[in-house]
Short mmCIF file of C-alpha atoms and ligand atoms in Angstrom, two decimals:
data_model
loop_
_atom_site.label_atom_id
_atom_site.label_comp_id
_atom_site.label_asym_id
_atom_site.label_seq_id
_atom_site.Cartn_x
_atom_site.Cartn_y
_atom_site.Cartn_z
CA MET Z 1 0.00 0.00 0.00
CA VAL Z 2 1.32 3.45 -0.89
CA LYS Z 3 1.71 5.57 2.23
CA ALA Z 4 0.43 9.14 2.42
CA ASN Z 5 3.17 11.70 2.36
CA TYR Z 6 3.47 14.86 4.39
CA GLU Z 7 5.40 17.73 2.85
CA TYR Z 8 6.73 20.81 4.58
CA SER Z 9 8.77 23.64 3.12
CA GLN Z 10 10.29 26.92 4.18
CA ASN Z 11 12.54 29.59 2.71
CA LEU Z 12 15.89 29.04 4.38
CA LEU Z 13 19.56 29.01 3.36
CA GLY Z 14 18.75 31.25 0.39
CA THR Z 15 16.61 28.51 -1.15
CA ILE Z 16 13.46 26.47 -0.58
CA VAL Z 17 14.05 23.75 1.96
CA SER Z 18 11.62 20.85 1.91
CA LEU Z 19 11.00 17.80 4.02
CA THR Z 20 8.90 14.79 3.04
CA ILE Z 21 7.87 12.23 5.65
CA TYR Z 22 5.32 9.43 5.70
CA GLU Z 23 3.83 9.63 9.17
CA ALA Z 24 2.35 12.75 10.72
CA ASN Z 25 4.80 13.93 13.38
CA GLU Z 26 4.52 17.61 14.25
CA THR Z 27 7.19 17.41 16.95
CA ALA Z 28 9.75 16.06 14.51
CA VAL Z 29 8.87 18.68 11.89
CA LYS Z 30 9.21 21.48 14.43
CA ALA Z 31 12.56 20.10 15.58
CA VAL Z 32 13.81 19.90 11.97
CA PHE Z 33 12.97 23.48 11.08
CA ALA Z 34 14.18 24.81 14.43
CA THR Z 35 17.53 23.02 13.88
CA LEU Z 36 17.78 24.42 10.35
CA LYS Z 37 17.24 27.93 11.65
CA ILE Z 38 19.81 27.53 14.44
CA LEU Z 39 22.44 26.22 12.01
CA GLU Z 40 21.71 28.90 9.43
CA ASP Z 41 22.13 31.54 12.14
CA LYS Z 42 25.51 30.10 13.13
CA LEU Z 43 26.92 29.50 9.65
CA THR Z 44 25.58 32.23 7.38
CA VAL Z 45 27.86 34.84 5.82
CA ASN Z 46 24.93 36.64 4.25
CA ARG Z 47 24.04 38.59 7.35
CA PRO Z 48 26.29 40.65 9.64
CA LEU Z 49 25.76 38.42 12.68
CA SER Z 50 26.70 34.75 12.87
CA GLU Z 51 29.50 32.74 14.38
CA VAL Z 52 31.29 32.57 11.03
CA MET Z 53 30.84 36.32 10.54
CA SER Z 54 32.31 37.01 13.97
CA ILE Z 55 35.46 35.14 12.86
CA ASN Z 56 35.51 37.08 9.58
CA MET Z 57 35.01 40.47 11.28
CA ALA Z 58 37.97 39.77 13.58
CA ALA Z 59 40.32 38.83 10.69
CA GLY Z 60 43.80 40.23 11.24
CA LYS Z 61 42.87 41.29 14.77
CA HIS Z 62 42.10 38.44 17.12
CA ALA Z 63 40.89 34.86 17.47
CA VAL Z 64 37.21 34.16 18.10
CA GLU Z 65 35.81 31.32 20.17
CA VAL Z 66 33.01 29.45 18.44
CA SER Z 67 30.66 26.60 19.29
CA ARG Z 68 31.85 23.03 18.89
CA PRO Z 69 29.84 22.23 15.71
CA VAL Z 70 31.07 25.37 13.94
CA PHE Z 71 34.67 24.67 14.99
CA ASP Z 72 34.47 21.04 13.83
CA LEU Z 73 32.92 21.96 10.49
CA ILE Z 74 35.57 24.61 9.82
CA ALA Z 75 38.30 22.14 10.88
CA GLN Z 76 36.98 19.64 8.33
CA ALA Z 77 36.62 22.26 5.62
CA LEU Z 78 40.17 23.43 6.31
CA GLN Z 79 41.61 19.93 6.16
CA ILE Z 80 40.11 19.46 2.67
CA SER Z 81 41.18 22.94 1.55
CA LEU Z 82 44.81 22.19 2.50
CA GLN Z 83 45.04 19.18 0.19
CA PRO Z 84 47.38 19.87 -2.73
CA ASN Z 85 45.75 21.37 -5.83
CA CYS Z 86 42.30 21.23 -4.27
CA TYR Z 87 39.47 23.13 -5.95
CA PHE Z 88 37.61 23.44 -2.66
CA ASN Z 89 38.85 26.33 -0.53
CA CYS Z 90 36.89 27.47 2.53
CA ALA Z 91 39.07 30.61 2.73
CA ILE Z 92 37.62 31.87 -0.55
CA GLY Z 93 35.15 34.29 1.11
CA ALA Z 94 36.85 37.55 0.12
CA LEU Z 95 36.57 36.59 -3.56
CA VAL Z 96 32.96 35.40 -3.21
CA LYS Z 97 32.09 38.77 -1.67
CA LEU Z 98 34.00 40.62 -4.40
CA TRP Z 99 32.04 38.95 -7.22
CA GLN Z 100 28.69 38.88 -5.35
CA ILE Z 101 27.38 36.31 -7.83
CA GLY Z 102 23.70 35.65 -7.24
CA PHE Z 103 23.39 38.74 -5.04
CA LYS Z 104 22.61 42.42 -5.53
CA GLY Z 105 25.80 44.10 -6.75
CA GLN Z 106 27.17 41.15 -8.76
CA GLN Z 107 29.99 42.39 -10.97
CA VAL Z 108 33.05 41.40 -12.96
CA PRO Z 109 35.97 42.69 -10.88
CA THR Z 110 39.15 44.06 -12.44
CA ASP Z 111 42.18 41.76 -12.79
CA GLU Z 112 43.93 43.86 -10.18
CA GLN Z 113 41.08 43.44 -7.67
CA ILE Z 114 41.14 39.68 -8.24
CA LYS Z 115 44.91 39.58 -7.74
CA GLN Z 116 44.61 41.52 -4.47
CA HIS Z 117 41.73 39.38 -3.15
CA LEU Z 118 43.50 36.12 -4.06
CA LEU Z 119 46.11 37.10 -1.45
CA LEU Z 120 43.35 36.86 1.16
CA THR Z 121 42.36 33.27 0.33
CA ASN Z 122 45.24 31.15 1.59
CA PRO Z 123 43.81 28.42 3.85
CA ARG Z 124 47.17 28.29 5.65
CA ASP Z 125 46.24 31.67 7.10
CA ILE Z 126 43.42 30.07 9.10
CA GLU Z 127 44.61 29.21 12.61
CA LEU Z 128 42.64 26.77 14.73
CA ASN Z 129 43.06 26.45 18.47
CA THR Z 130 41.62 23.14 19.65
CA ASP Z 131 42.07 24.05 23.35
CA ASN Z 132 39.41 26.74 23.39
CA HIS Z 133 37.80 26.18 19.95
CA SER Z 134 38.88 29.53 18.65
CA ILE Z 135 39.68 30.51 15.09
CA PHE Z 136 41.96 33.26 13.87
CA LEU Z 137 42.25 34.56 10.32
CA LYS Z 138 45.74 35.97 10.04
CA ARG Z 139 45.10 38.58 7.36
CA LYS Z 140 42.77 41.54 7.60
CA GLY Z 141 40.02 41.17 4.98
CA MET Z 142 40.13 37.35 4.95
CA GLN Z 143 36.78 35.57 5.08
CA ILE Z 144 35.69 32.00 5.64
CA ASP Z 145 32.83 30.89 3.34
CA LEU Z 146 31.12 27.57 4.00
CA GLY Z 147 28.68 27.87 1.07
CA ALA Z 148 30.12 24.77 -0.60
CA ILE Z 149 29.89 22.49 2.43
CA ALA Z 150 27.31 23.81 4.91
CA LYS Z 151 24.16 22.50 3.22
CA GLY Z 152 25.66 19.01 3.16
CA TYR Z 153 26.58 19.23 6.83
CA ILE Z 154 23.12 20.55 7.72
CA ALA Z 155 21.35 17.76 5.78
CA ASP Z 156 23.28 15.14 7.78
CA VAL Z 157 22.33 16.83 11.07
CA ILE Z 158 18.67 16.90 10.00
CA LYS Z 159 18.87 13.17 9.31
CA GLU Z 160 20.04 12.66 12.91
CA VAL Z 161 17.14 14.77 14.17
CA LEU Z 162 14.64 12.67 12.20
CA VAL Z 163 16.11 9.37 13.33
CA LYS Z 164 16.00 10.60 16.94
CA HIS Z 165 12.28 11.17 16.40
CA ASN Z 166 11.90 7.64 15.07
CA ILE Z 167 11.49 8.66 11.45
CA HIS Z 168 13.32 6.21 9.22
CA GLN Z 169 11.83 7.03 5.81
CA ALA Z 170 12.18 10.62 4.65
CA MET Z 171 13.59 12.93 2.04
CA ILE Z 172 15.23 16.28 2.78
CA ASN Z 173 15.85 18.73 -0.03
CA LEU Z 174 17.98 21.79 0.70
CA GLY Z 175 17.74 23.28 -2.79
CA GLY Z 176 19.88 20.85 -4.78
CA ASN Z 177 21.17 18.95 -1.75
CA VAL Z 178 18.90 15.93 -1.43
CA LEU Z 179 19.27 13.37 1.33
CA THR Z 180 17.12 10.24 1.24
CA ILE Z 181 16.68 8.29 4.46
CA GLY Z 182 15.87 4.58 4.42
CA ASP Z 183 13.77 2.90 1.71
CA SER Z 184 11.24 4.80 -0.31
CA PRO Z 185 7.70 3.76 0.62
CA LEU Z 186 6.53 4.89 -2.81
CA SER Z 187 8.13 2.43 -5.19
CA ASP Z 188 8.36 -1.36 -5.46
CA ASP Z 189 12.13 -1.33 -5.77
CA LYS Z 190 12.34 0.86 -2.63
CA ASN Z 191 14.34 3.49 -4.48
CA TRP Z 192 13.82 7.20 -4.17
CA HIS Z 193 13.49 9.11 -7.43
CA VAL Z 194 15.55 12.30 -7.49
CA GLY Z 195 15.22 14.52 -10.54
CA LEU Z 196 18.33 15.71 -12.37
CA LYS Z 197 17.54 19.25 -13.51
CA LYS Z 198 17.98 20.35 -17.08
CA PRO Z 199 20.42 23.26 -16.92
CA PHE Z 200 18.93 26.68 -17.75
CA SER Z 201 15.50 25.17 -18.35
CA ARG Z 202 12.69 27.67 -17.72
CA ASN Z 203 10.04 25.11 -16.75
CA GLN Z 204 11.97 23.02 -14.24
CA GLU Z 205 12.44 20.28 -16.85
CA LEU Z 206 14.38 17.17 -15.94
CA VAL Z 207 17.12 15.47 -17.91
CA GLY Z 208 16.56 12.24 -16.03
CA ILE Z 209 15.81 10.50 -12.78
CA ILE Z 210 18.43 9.32 -10.29
CA ASN Z 211 17.23 6.22 -8.42
CA VAL Z 212 18.86 5.79 -5.02
CA ASN Z 213 18.30 4.21 -1.66
CA ASN Z 214 19.50 5.69 1.63
CA ARG Z 215 21.90 8.02 -0.17
CA SER Z 216 22.64 11.70 -0.55
CA VAL Z 217 22.38 13.31 -3.99
CA VAL Z 218 24.12 16.68 -4.24
CA THR Z 219 24.46 18.76 -7.38
CA SER Z 220 26.80 21.67 -8.04
CA GLY Z 221 25.99 23.51 -11.21
CA ILE Z 222 26.50 26.72 -13.08
CA TYR Z 223 22.83 27.37 -13.83
CA GLU Z 224 21.42 28.43 -10.44
CA ARG Z 225 23.61 31.44 -9.62
CA PHE Z 226 25.07 33.25 -12.58
CA PHE Z 227 24.94 36.41 -14.63
CA TYR Z 228 25.89 37.42 -18.15
CA GLN Z 229 28.15 40.29 -19.12
CA HIS Z 230 29.14 40.86 -22.78
CA ASN Z 231 27.67 37.44 -23.62
CA HIS Z 232 29.94 35.69 -21.15
CA LEU Z 233 28.42 33.62 -18.36
CA TYR Z 234 29.87 34.14 -14.88
CA HIS Z 235 28.77 31.54 -12.30
CA HIS Z 236 29.36 31.08 -8.57
CA ILE Z 237 31.88 28.20 -8.41
CA LEU Z 238 35.20 29.98 -8.38
CA ASN Z 239 38.58 28.64 -9.36
CA PRO Z 240 40.56 29.18 -6.17
CA PHE Z 241 43.82 29.45 -8.16
CA THR Z 242 42.74 32.14 -10.64
CA GLY Z 243 39.91 33.87 -8.75
CA TYR Z 244 37.60 33.58 -11.79
CA PRO Z 245 34.60 31.24 -12.22
CA LEU Z 246 35.76 27.74 -13.20
CA ASP Z 247 35.63 27.37 -16.93
CA ASN Z 248 35.34 23.85 -18.30
CA GLU Z 249 33.13 21.43 -20.25
CA LEU Z 250 30.64 20.93 -17.41
CA GLU Z 251 27.21 22.31 -16.60
CA SER Z 252 26.81 20.30 -13.42
CA VAL Z 253 28.19 17.50 -11.31
CA THR Z 254 26.03 15.34 -9.06
CA ILE Z 255 27.59 13.26 -6.32
CA ILE Z 256 25.85 10.24 -4.84
CA SER Z 257 27.29 9.35 -1.45
CA LYS Z 258 26.42 8.09 2.02
CA SER Z 259 26.82 11.43 3.75
CA SER Z 260 25.62 14.71 2.35
CA LEU Z 261 28.73 16.45 3.71
CA GLU Z 262 30.92 14.39 1.37
CA GLY Z 263 28.45 14.99 -1.45
CA ASP Z 264 28.67 18.74 -1.00
CA ILE Z 265 32.47 18.83 -0.73
CA TYR Z 266 33.05 16.56 -3.72
CA SER Z 267 30.42 18.09 -5.99
CA THR Z 268 32.47 21.28 -5.80
CA ILE Z 269 35.84 19.54 -6.11
CA LEU Z 270 34.77 17.35 -9.06
CA TYR Z 271 33.23 20.34 -10.80
CA GLY Z 272 36.72 21.83 -10.64
CA LEU Z 273 38.49 18.66 -11.79
CA GLY Z 274 36.26 18.21 -14.85
CA VAL Z 275 35.26 14.86 -16.38
CA SER Z 276 38.55 13.24 -17.18
CA LYS Z 277 40.42 13.99 -13.94
CA GLY Z 278 37.16 13.59 -12.00
CA CYS Z 279 36.67 10.05 -13.28
CA GLU Z 280 40.29 9.17 -12.46
CA PHE Z 281 39.66 10.46 -8.94
CA LEU Z 282 36.49 8.35 -8.66
CA GLN Z 283 38.40 5.20 -9.59
CA ARG Z 284 40.30 5.68 -6.34
CA HIS Z 285 37.14 6.62 -4.36
CA SER Z 286 34.59 3.87 -4.85
CA ASN Z 287 32.45 5.24 -1.98
CA LEU Z 288 31.47 8.15 -4.25
CA ALA Z 289 29.47 8.01 -7.48
CA ALA Z 290 29.00 10.86 -9.93
CA ILE Z 291 26.92 12.13 -12.80
CA PHE Z 292 28.69 14.68 -14.99
CA LEU Z 293 26.43 16.73 -17.22
CA LEU Z 294 28.38 18.27 -20.09
CA LYS Z 295 27.66 21.37 -22.15
CA ASN Z 296 27.71 19.16 -25.28
CA LYS Z 297 24.71 17.21 -23.91
CA THR Z 298 26.66 14.14 -22.88
CA ILE Z 299 26.03 12.62 -19.48
CA VAL Z 300 28.91 10.64 -17.98
CA LEU Z 301 28.13 8.18 -15.18
CA ALA Z 302 30.90 6.99 -12.87
CA ASN Z 303 30.80 4.29 -10.14
CA THR Z 304 27.22 3.20 -10.80
CA ASP Z 305 27.01 0.55 -8.04
CA ASN Z 306 24.79 2.58 -5.74
CA PHE Z 307 22.33 4.19 -8.14
CA TYR Z 308 20.79 3.88 -11.55
CA PHE Z 309 20.03 6.69 -13.92
CA GLN Z 310 16.98 6.85 -16.12
CA LEU Z 311 17.28 9.24 -19.06
CA LEU Z 312 14.17 11.29 -19.85
CA ASP Z 313 15.51 13.87 -22.31
CA LYS Z 314 16.57 12.14 -25.52
CA GLN Z 315 18.66 15.16 -26.61
CA TYR Z 316 21.26 13.83 -24.17
CA GLN Z 317 23.54 10.87 -24.66
CA VAL Z 318 24.58 8.74 -21.68
CA LYS Z 319 28.06 7.29 -21.39
CA GLN Z 320 29.43 5.05 -18.70
CA TYR Z 321 32.95 5.73 -17.53
P1 FAD U 1 28.40 24.60 -4.19
O1 FAD U 1 29.08 24.25 -5.43
O2 FAD U 1 28.34 23.56 -3.14
O3 FAD U 1 29.16 25.84 -3.55
C1 FAD U 1 29.34 27.07 -4.21
C2 FAD U 1 29.37 28.12 -3.17
O4 FAD U 1 30.54 27.96 -2.34
C3 FAD U 1 29.46 29.52 -3.75
O5 FAD U 1 28.20 30.13 -3.82
C4 FAD U 1 30.39 30.21 -2.78
O6 FAD U 1 29.68 30.65 -1.65
C5 FAD U 1 31.34 29.12 -2.36
N1 FAD U 1 32.45 28.84 -3.27
C6 FAD U 1 32.68 29.26 -4.55
N2 FAD U 1 33.79 28.71 -5.05
C7 FAD U 1 34.29 27.91 -4.08
C8 FAD U 1 35.44 27.09 -4.00
N3 FAD U 1 36.29 26.95 -5.03
N4 FAD U 1 35.68 26.43 -2.84
C9 FAD U 1 34.84 26.55 -1.78
N5 FAD U 1 33.73 27.32 -1.80
C10 FAD U 1 33.46 27.98 -2.94
N6 FAD U 1 21.80 32.53 -0.45
C11 FAD U 1 21.11 33.69 -0.56
O7 FAD U 1 20.82 34.09 -1.68
N7 FAD U 1 20.72 34.39 0.53
C12 FAD U 1 20.99 33.96 1.77
O8 FAD U 1 20.60 34.60 2.74
C13 FAD U 1 21.72 32.74 1.94
N8 FAD U 1 22.03 32.26 3.16
C14 FAD U 1 22.71 31.08 3.28
C15 FAD U 1 23.02 30.61 4.56
C16 FAD U 1 23.71 29.42 4.70
C17 FAD U 1 24.03 28.92 6.08
C18 FAD U 1 24.08 28.66 3.56
C19 FAD U 1 24.82 27.35 3.69
C20 FAD U 1 23.79 29.14 2.31
C21 FAD U 1 23.11 30.35 2.13
N9 FAD U 1 22.80 30.86 0.88
C22 FAD U 1 22.10 32.04 0.76
C23 FAD U 1 23.27 30.16 -0.35
C24 FAD U 1 24.78 30.36 -0.57
O9 FAD U 1 25.02 31.72 -0.80
C25 FAD U 1 25.33 29.54 -1.75
O10 FAD U 1 24.75 29.97 -2.92
C26 FAD U 1 25.05 28.10 -1.64
O11 FAD U 1 25.51 27.65 -0.40
C27 FAD U 1 25.72 27.38 -2.79
O12 FAD U 1 25.50 26.01 -2.65
P2 FAD U 1 25.53 25.07 -3.89
O13 FAD U 1 25.28 23.71 -3.33
O14 FAD U 1 24.62 25.59 -4.93
O15 FAD U 1 26.98 25.22 -4.52
MG1 MG U 2 29.38 21.84 -2.66
#
């Protein structure tokens, strides 16, 4: 028997957050949205007050003590950012704020501005003190930005909240970060059906359906936050080495993984690596699967053990790596 579903959504994290569950449970729903709000308030860099903003405001001046979850998340983000040639850099905030992509005031900066702001994005200039959970940004003007990891982290925390409330079948969607919990009660094969968006489509069309079970599905793409200037598209995933938006053959990368945190981190990193290097990377990381959607309408699937992809739009051609 198909169970009734209960859907809840709110505007949070600069997007529409939605929760689908299959038993009425007001207490759980309240706890989920309250947790989302608390985490947004701690992690946002889009308002003057938050724990992350207090670190950023004190850059070059003094260390700031933060709560344990914020410290741990920044420690994880830093560890990834310090890996050699990594396209994920949590110290990229000054450049994100310079470009303002997706926000009022978005602009193409001058080469000189980019050069100056790049100097403020070295992750080695983030100092962590594990004794008192304080964080110090060594250079004035430096800014931590957790935009490429926070939604993944938050989705995993929400899963814990649901499980604590005895909910073992649910779907959380934080605007492109989807986390499925348990089996789907809606389909015979117990898979959840997660739509893969057609880039730049006006009517929310889908390229295909990703079928997964108890997995996170996170997409990083160039079609949600972007602007055009002189016919050139500028999108929000920046190349931390040049300071300009990453420019390659991809329109989006979707990562299928156990945790949404990993999905969020690696969707950004694999966007930067591109298809060829990305697939090499995935050969060494069998816990992650990926769907690369190329500008030339090819879809490349890698590590397909934990999902299957159903193509809906016949303009696209699917290739298996
Ligand atoms: P991802 O690919 O996962 O990340 C891209 C984002 O990470 C960029 O937007 C930038 O912030 C940052 N970034 C860019 N390049 C890199 C890089 N090389 N390495 C590391 N990070 C990089 N949006 C609003 O419009 N208004 C809001 O008030 C608002 N509040 C938010 C509060 C929170 C707590 C969070 C997590 C997000 C919020 N957002 C808001 C959305 C946010 O600005 C980003 O657009 C969003 O997090 C991007 O996620 P993504 O999964 O689409 O992209
Ligand atoms: Mg990401």
